[in-house]
Short mmCIF file of C-alpha atoms in Angstrom, two decimals:
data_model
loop_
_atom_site.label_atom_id
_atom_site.label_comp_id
_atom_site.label_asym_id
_atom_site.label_seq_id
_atom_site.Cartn_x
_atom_site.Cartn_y
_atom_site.Cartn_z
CA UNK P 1 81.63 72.75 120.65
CA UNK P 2 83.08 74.90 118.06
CA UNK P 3 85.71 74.11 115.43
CA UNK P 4 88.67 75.86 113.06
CA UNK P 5 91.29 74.14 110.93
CA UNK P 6 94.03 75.83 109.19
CA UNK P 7 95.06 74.31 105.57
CA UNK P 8 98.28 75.70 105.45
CA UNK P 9 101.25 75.20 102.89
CA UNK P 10 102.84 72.97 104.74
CA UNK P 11 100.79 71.99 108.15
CA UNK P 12 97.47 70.86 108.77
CA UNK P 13 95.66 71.85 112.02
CA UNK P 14 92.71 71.37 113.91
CA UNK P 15 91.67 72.89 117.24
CA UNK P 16 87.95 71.49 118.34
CA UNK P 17 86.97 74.13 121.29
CA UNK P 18 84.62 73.24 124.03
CA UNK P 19 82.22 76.19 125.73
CA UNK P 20 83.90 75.65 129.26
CA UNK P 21 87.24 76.47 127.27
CA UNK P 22 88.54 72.96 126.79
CA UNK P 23 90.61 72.38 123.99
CA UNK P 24 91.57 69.49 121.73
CA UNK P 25 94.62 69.83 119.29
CA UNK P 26 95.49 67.91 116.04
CA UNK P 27 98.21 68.60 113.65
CA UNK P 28 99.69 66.63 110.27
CA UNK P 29 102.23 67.99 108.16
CA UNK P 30 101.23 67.08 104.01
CA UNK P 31 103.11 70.15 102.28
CA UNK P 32 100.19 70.96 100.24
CA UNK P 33 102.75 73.17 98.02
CA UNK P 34 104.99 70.29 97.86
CA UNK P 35 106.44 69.88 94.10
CA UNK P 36 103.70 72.95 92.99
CA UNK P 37 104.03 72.34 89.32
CA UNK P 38 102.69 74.90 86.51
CA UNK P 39 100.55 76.86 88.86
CA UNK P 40 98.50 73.81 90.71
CA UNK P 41 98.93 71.63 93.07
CA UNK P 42 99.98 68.52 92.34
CA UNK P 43 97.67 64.98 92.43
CA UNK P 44 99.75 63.27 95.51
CA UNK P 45 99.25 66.08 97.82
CA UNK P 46 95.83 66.73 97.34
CA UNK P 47 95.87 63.15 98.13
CA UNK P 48 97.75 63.41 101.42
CA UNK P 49 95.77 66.62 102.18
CA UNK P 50 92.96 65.05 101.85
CA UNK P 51 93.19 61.77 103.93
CA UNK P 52 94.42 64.05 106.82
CA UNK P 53 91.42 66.04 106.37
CA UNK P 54 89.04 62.86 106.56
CA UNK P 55 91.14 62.27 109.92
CA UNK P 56 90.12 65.87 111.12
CA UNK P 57 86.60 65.21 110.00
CA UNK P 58 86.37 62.17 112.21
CA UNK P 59 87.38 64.27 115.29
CA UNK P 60 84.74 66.77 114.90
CA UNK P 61 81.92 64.10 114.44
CA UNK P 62 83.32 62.33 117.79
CA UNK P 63 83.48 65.54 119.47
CA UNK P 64 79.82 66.65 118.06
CA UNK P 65 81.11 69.99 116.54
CA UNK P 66 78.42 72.30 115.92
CA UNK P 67 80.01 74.90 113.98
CA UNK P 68 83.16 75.04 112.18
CA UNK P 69 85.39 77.57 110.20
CA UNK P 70 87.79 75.87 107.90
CA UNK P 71 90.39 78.32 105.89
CA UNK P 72 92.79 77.49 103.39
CA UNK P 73 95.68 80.32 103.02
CA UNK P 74 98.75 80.60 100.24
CA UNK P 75 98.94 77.46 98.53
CA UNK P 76 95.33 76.89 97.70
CA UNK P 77 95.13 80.81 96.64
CA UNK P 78 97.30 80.78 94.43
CA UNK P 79 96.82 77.58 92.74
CA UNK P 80 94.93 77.18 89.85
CA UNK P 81 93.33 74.34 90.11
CA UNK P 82 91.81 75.37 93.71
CA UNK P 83 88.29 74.29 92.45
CA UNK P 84 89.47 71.12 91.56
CA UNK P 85 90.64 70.50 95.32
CA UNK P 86 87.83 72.13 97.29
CA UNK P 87 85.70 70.21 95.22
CA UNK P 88 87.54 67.36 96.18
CA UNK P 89 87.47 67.72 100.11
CA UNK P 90 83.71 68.16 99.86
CA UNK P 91 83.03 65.38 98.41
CA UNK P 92 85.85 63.07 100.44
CA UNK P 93 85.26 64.85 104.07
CA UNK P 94 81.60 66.55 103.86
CA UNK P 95 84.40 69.97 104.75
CA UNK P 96 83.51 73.54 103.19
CA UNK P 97 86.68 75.23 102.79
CA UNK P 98 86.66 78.77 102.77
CA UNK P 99 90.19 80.37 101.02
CA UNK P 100 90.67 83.53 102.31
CA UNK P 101 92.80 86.55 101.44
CA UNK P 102 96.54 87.89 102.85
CA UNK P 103 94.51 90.15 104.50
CA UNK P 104 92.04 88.16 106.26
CA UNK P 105 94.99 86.01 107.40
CA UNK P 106 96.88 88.68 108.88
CA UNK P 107 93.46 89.42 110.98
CA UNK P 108 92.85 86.33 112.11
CA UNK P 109 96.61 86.08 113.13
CA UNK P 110 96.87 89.04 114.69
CA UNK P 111 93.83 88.35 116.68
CA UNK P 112 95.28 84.93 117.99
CA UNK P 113 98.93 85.87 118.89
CA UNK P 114 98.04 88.57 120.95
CA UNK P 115 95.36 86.99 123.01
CA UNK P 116 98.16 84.85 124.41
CA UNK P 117 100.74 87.91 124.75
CA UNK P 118 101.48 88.79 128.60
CA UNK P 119 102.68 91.99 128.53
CA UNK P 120 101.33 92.95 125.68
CA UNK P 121 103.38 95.16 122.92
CA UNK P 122 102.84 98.71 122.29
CA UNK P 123 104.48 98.55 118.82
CA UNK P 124 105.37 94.83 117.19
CA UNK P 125 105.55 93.36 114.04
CA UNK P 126 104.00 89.87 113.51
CA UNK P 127 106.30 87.59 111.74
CA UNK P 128 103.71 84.70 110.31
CA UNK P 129 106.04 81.92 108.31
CA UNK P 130 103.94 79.56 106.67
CA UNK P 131 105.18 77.34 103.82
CA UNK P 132 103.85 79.15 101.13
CA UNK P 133 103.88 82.94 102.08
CA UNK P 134 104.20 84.96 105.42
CA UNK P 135 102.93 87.99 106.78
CA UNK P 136 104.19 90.64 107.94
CA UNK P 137 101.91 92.84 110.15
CA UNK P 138 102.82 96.20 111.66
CA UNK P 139 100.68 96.52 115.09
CA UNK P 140 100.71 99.96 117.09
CA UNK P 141 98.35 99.98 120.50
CA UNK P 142 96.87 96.21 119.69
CA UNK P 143 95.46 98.10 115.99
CA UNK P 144 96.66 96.06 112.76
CA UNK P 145 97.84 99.57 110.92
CA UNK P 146 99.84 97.85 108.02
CA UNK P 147 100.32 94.39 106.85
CA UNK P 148 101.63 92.97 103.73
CA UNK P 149 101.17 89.05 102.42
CA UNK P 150 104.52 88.03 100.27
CA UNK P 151 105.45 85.13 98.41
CA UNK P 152 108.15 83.78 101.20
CA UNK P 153 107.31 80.76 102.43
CA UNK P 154 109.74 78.07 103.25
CA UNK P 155 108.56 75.25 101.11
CA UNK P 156 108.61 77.51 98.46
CA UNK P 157 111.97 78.73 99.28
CA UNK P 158 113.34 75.17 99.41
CA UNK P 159 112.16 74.15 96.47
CA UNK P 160 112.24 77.56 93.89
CA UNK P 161 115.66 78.86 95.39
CA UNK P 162 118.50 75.96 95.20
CA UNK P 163 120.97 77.48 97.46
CA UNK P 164 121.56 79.75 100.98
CA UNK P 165 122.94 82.55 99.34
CA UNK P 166 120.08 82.72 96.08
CA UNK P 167 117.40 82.76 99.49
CA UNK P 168 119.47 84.74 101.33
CA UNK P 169 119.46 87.78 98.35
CA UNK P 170 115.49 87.02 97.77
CA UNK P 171 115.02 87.22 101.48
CA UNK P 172 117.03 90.87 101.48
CA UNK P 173 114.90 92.01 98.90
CA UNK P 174 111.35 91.22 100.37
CA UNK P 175 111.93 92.24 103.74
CA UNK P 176 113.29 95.88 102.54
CA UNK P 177 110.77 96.25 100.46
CA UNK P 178 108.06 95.88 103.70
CA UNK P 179 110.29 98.45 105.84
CA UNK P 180 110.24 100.71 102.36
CA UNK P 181 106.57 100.42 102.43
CA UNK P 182 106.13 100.99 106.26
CA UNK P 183 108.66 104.20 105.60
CA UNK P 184 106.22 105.61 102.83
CA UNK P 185 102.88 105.02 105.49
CA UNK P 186 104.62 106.89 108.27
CA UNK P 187 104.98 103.86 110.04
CA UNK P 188 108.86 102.87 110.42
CA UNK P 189 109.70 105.41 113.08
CA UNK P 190 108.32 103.27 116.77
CA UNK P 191 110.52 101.15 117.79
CA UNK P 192 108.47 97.22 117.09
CA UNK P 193 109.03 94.65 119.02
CA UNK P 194 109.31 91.22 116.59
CA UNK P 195 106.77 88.74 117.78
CA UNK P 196 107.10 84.98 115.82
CA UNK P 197 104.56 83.04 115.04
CA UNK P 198 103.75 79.15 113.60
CA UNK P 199 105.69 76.07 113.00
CA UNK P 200 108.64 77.47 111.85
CA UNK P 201 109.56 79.76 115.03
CA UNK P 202 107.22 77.36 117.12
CA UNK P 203 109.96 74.57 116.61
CA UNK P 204 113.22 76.93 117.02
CA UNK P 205 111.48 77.48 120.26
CA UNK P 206 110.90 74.25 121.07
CA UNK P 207 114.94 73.12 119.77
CA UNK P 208 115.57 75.92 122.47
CA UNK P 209 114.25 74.33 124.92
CA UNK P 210 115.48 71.52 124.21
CA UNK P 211 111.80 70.06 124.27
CA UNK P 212 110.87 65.79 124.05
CA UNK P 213 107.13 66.41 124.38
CA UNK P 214 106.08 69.94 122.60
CA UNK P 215 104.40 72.19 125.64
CA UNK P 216 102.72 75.66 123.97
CA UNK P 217 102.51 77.11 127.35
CA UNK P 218 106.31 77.43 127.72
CA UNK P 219 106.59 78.17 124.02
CA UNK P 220 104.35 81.54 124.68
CA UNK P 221 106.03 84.54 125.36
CA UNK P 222 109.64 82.83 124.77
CA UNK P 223 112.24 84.26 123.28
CA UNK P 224 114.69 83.58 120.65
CA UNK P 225 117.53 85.82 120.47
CA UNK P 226 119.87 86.65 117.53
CA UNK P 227 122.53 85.63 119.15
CA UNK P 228 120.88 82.21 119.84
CA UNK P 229 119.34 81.46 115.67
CA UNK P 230 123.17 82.77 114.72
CA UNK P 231 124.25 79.42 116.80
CA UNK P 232 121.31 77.17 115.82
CA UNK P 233 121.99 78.44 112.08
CA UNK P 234 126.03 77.37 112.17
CA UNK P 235 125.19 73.86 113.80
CA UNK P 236 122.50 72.70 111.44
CA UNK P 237 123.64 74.45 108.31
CA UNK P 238 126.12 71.75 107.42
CA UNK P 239 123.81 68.95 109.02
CA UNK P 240 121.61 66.29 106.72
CA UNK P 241 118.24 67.02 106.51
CA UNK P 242 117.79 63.37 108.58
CA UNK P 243 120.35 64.67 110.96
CA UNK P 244 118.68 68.06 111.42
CA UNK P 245 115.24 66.31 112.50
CA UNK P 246 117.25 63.92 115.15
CA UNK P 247 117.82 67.36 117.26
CA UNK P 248 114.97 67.17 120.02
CA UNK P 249 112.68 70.21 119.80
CA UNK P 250 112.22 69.68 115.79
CA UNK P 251 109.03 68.32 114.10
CA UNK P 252 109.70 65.47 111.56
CA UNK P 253 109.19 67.38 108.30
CA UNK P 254 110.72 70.54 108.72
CA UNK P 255 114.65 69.74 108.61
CA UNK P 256 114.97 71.43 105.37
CA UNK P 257 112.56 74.17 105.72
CA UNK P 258 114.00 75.03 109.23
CA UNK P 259 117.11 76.84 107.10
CA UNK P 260 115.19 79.53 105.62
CA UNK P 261 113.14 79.86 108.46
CA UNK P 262 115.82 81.18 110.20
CA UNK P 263 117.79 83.17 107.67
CA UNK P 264 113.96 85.45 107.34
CA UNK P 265 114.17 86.06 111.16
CA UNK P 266 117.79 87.12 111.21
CA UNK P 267 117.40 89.02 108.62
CA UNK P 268 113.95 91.14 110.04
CA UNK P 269 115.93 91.07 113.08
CA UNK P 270 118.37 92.78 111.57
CA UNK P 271 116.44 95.38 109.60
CA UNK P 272 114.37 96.29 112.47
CA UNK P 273 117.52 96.02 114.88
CA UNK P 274 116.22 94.32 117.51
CA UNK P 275 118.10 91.16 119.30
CA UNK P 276 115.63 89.11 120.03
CA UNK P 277 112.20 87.44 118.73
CA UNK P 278 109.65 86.70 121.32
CA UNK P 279 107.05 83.87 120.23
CA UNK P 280 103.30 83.05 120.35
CA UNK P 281 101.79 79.71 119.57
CA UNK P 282 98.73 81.23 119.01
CA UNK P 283 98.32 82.46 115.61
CA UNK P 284 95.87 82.16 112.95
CA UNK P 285 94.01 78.87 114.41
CA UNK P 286 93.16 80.26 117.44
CA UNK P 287 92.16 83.25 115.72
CA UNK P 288 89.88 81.96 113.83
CA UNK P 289 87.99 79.96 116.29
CA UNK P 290 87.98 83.25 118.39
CA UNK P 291 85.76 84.55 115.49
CA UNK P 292 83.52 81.51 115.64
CA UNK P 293 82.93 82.15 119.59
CA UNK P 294 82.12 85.51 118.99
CA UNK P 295 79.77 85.05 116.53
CA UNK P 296 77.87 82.35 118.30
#
């Protein structure tokens, strides 16, 4: 039995893997990078993170993991006070967290989405939207050949940009700059196929679907079209956040963060001119417990 959680910005996850393929799935939202305050993260979510994690360290010892990979991404990079909370897990969970780079994100993401992928793309770019950052990650012939790590995350949107317009200009800005960067590699010529992944295009899925009970099999290979996230945008733009997280499909949690969510796909949508988004559930979990099973 083999184990990988994800400490993301905003989402906890667990997936405990059994050899015969079985899988077991856990998932708590604590916005790590909740209220981020001088460069560290603040005492009550290390707190919340924390207790989830003793949850998720339960689960393994009932499920007799033998080997685990445990990665924190964005908000526990860039914090300055990481020590402080790895130190902390340890000694509350008995879990060894390893914070990787943009880079080794990207690899492990890469990795996951397109194991679930049916056809596969010739030319995509990965769109990873985590709370703290998201990658961007230009794949030609299933070969990551470019990928760039930028500070766009939707917690941090929501809470360092006060308005739709101010996150709309940001937005503008960072996703130029990739295509600018892509331009200058030789790279912006294919024509790329968008491919979503995590909670934040996971949900617009599920809202799509209009899903009670959250199904990743019909969320793989879905698509969201621009036409559709226009529509979603102009209905829950002027909604409460409480409102926003009565629509079925949406996780409790995200009814502010679903906003600039959105306005980032529209807008790569846009700049890549394609009309649609097609989405993987898979992503940087599955990943790395891929890397666990091959290295067993």
């Amino acid at each position: 039995m083999f184990a990988a959680i994800d400490i993301g910005s905003n989402t906890l996850r667990l997936l405990i893997k059994g050899t015969g393929g079985e899988k077991r799935y856990f998932r708590q939202i604590t916005r790590l990078s909740g209220q981020f305050s001088e460069g560290c993260l603040n005492v009550e979510s290390m707190a919340r993170t924390t207790k989830a994690l003793k949850v998720f360290s339960h689960e393994m010892e009932i499920a007799g993991i033998t080997k685990y990979h445990a990665v924190a991404t964005e908000a526990v990079r860039r914090a300055e006070n990481k020590e402080d909370f790895l130190v902390l897990v340890q000694k509350e969970t008995g879990l060894n967290i390893e914070v990787i780079s943009g880079e080794q994100e990207a690899q492990f993401t890469t990795t996951g989405v397109l194991s679930v992928l049916d056809p596969l793309p010739t030319n995509a770019i990965i769109i990873d939207i985590g709370g703290g950052s998201t990658e961007l990650i230009c794949v030609q012939q299933g070969i990551t050949k470019f990928q760039h790590s930028y500070p766009l995350g939707v917690v941090r949107l929501c809470e360092e940009l006060s308005t739709f317009e101010l996150r709309a200009e940001y937005i503008s800005e960072i996703i130029e700059d990739y295509f600018n960067r892509l331009s200058e590699a030789g790279l912006s010529e294919p024509k790329y196929q968008l491919i979503g992944t995590a909670g934040t295009v996971t949900t617009l899925a599920a809202i799509s679907q209009h899903m009670t009970e959250y199904d990743p099999d019909k969320i793989n290979n879905s698509v969201l079209t621009t036409e559709w996230l226009n529509q979603i945008l102009s209905n829950l733009k002027p909604m409460s956040i409480e409102d926003r997280e009565k629509t079925p499909g949406m996780e409790a949690g995200r009814g502010d963060l679903i906003i600039p969510g959105i306005q980032i796909l529209l807008k790569l949508a846009d700049q890549f001119r394609q009309s649609q988004i097609r989405v993987s559930d898979s992503g940087l979990l599955e990943g790395v417990i891929a890397g666990l099973n091959n290295n067993r």
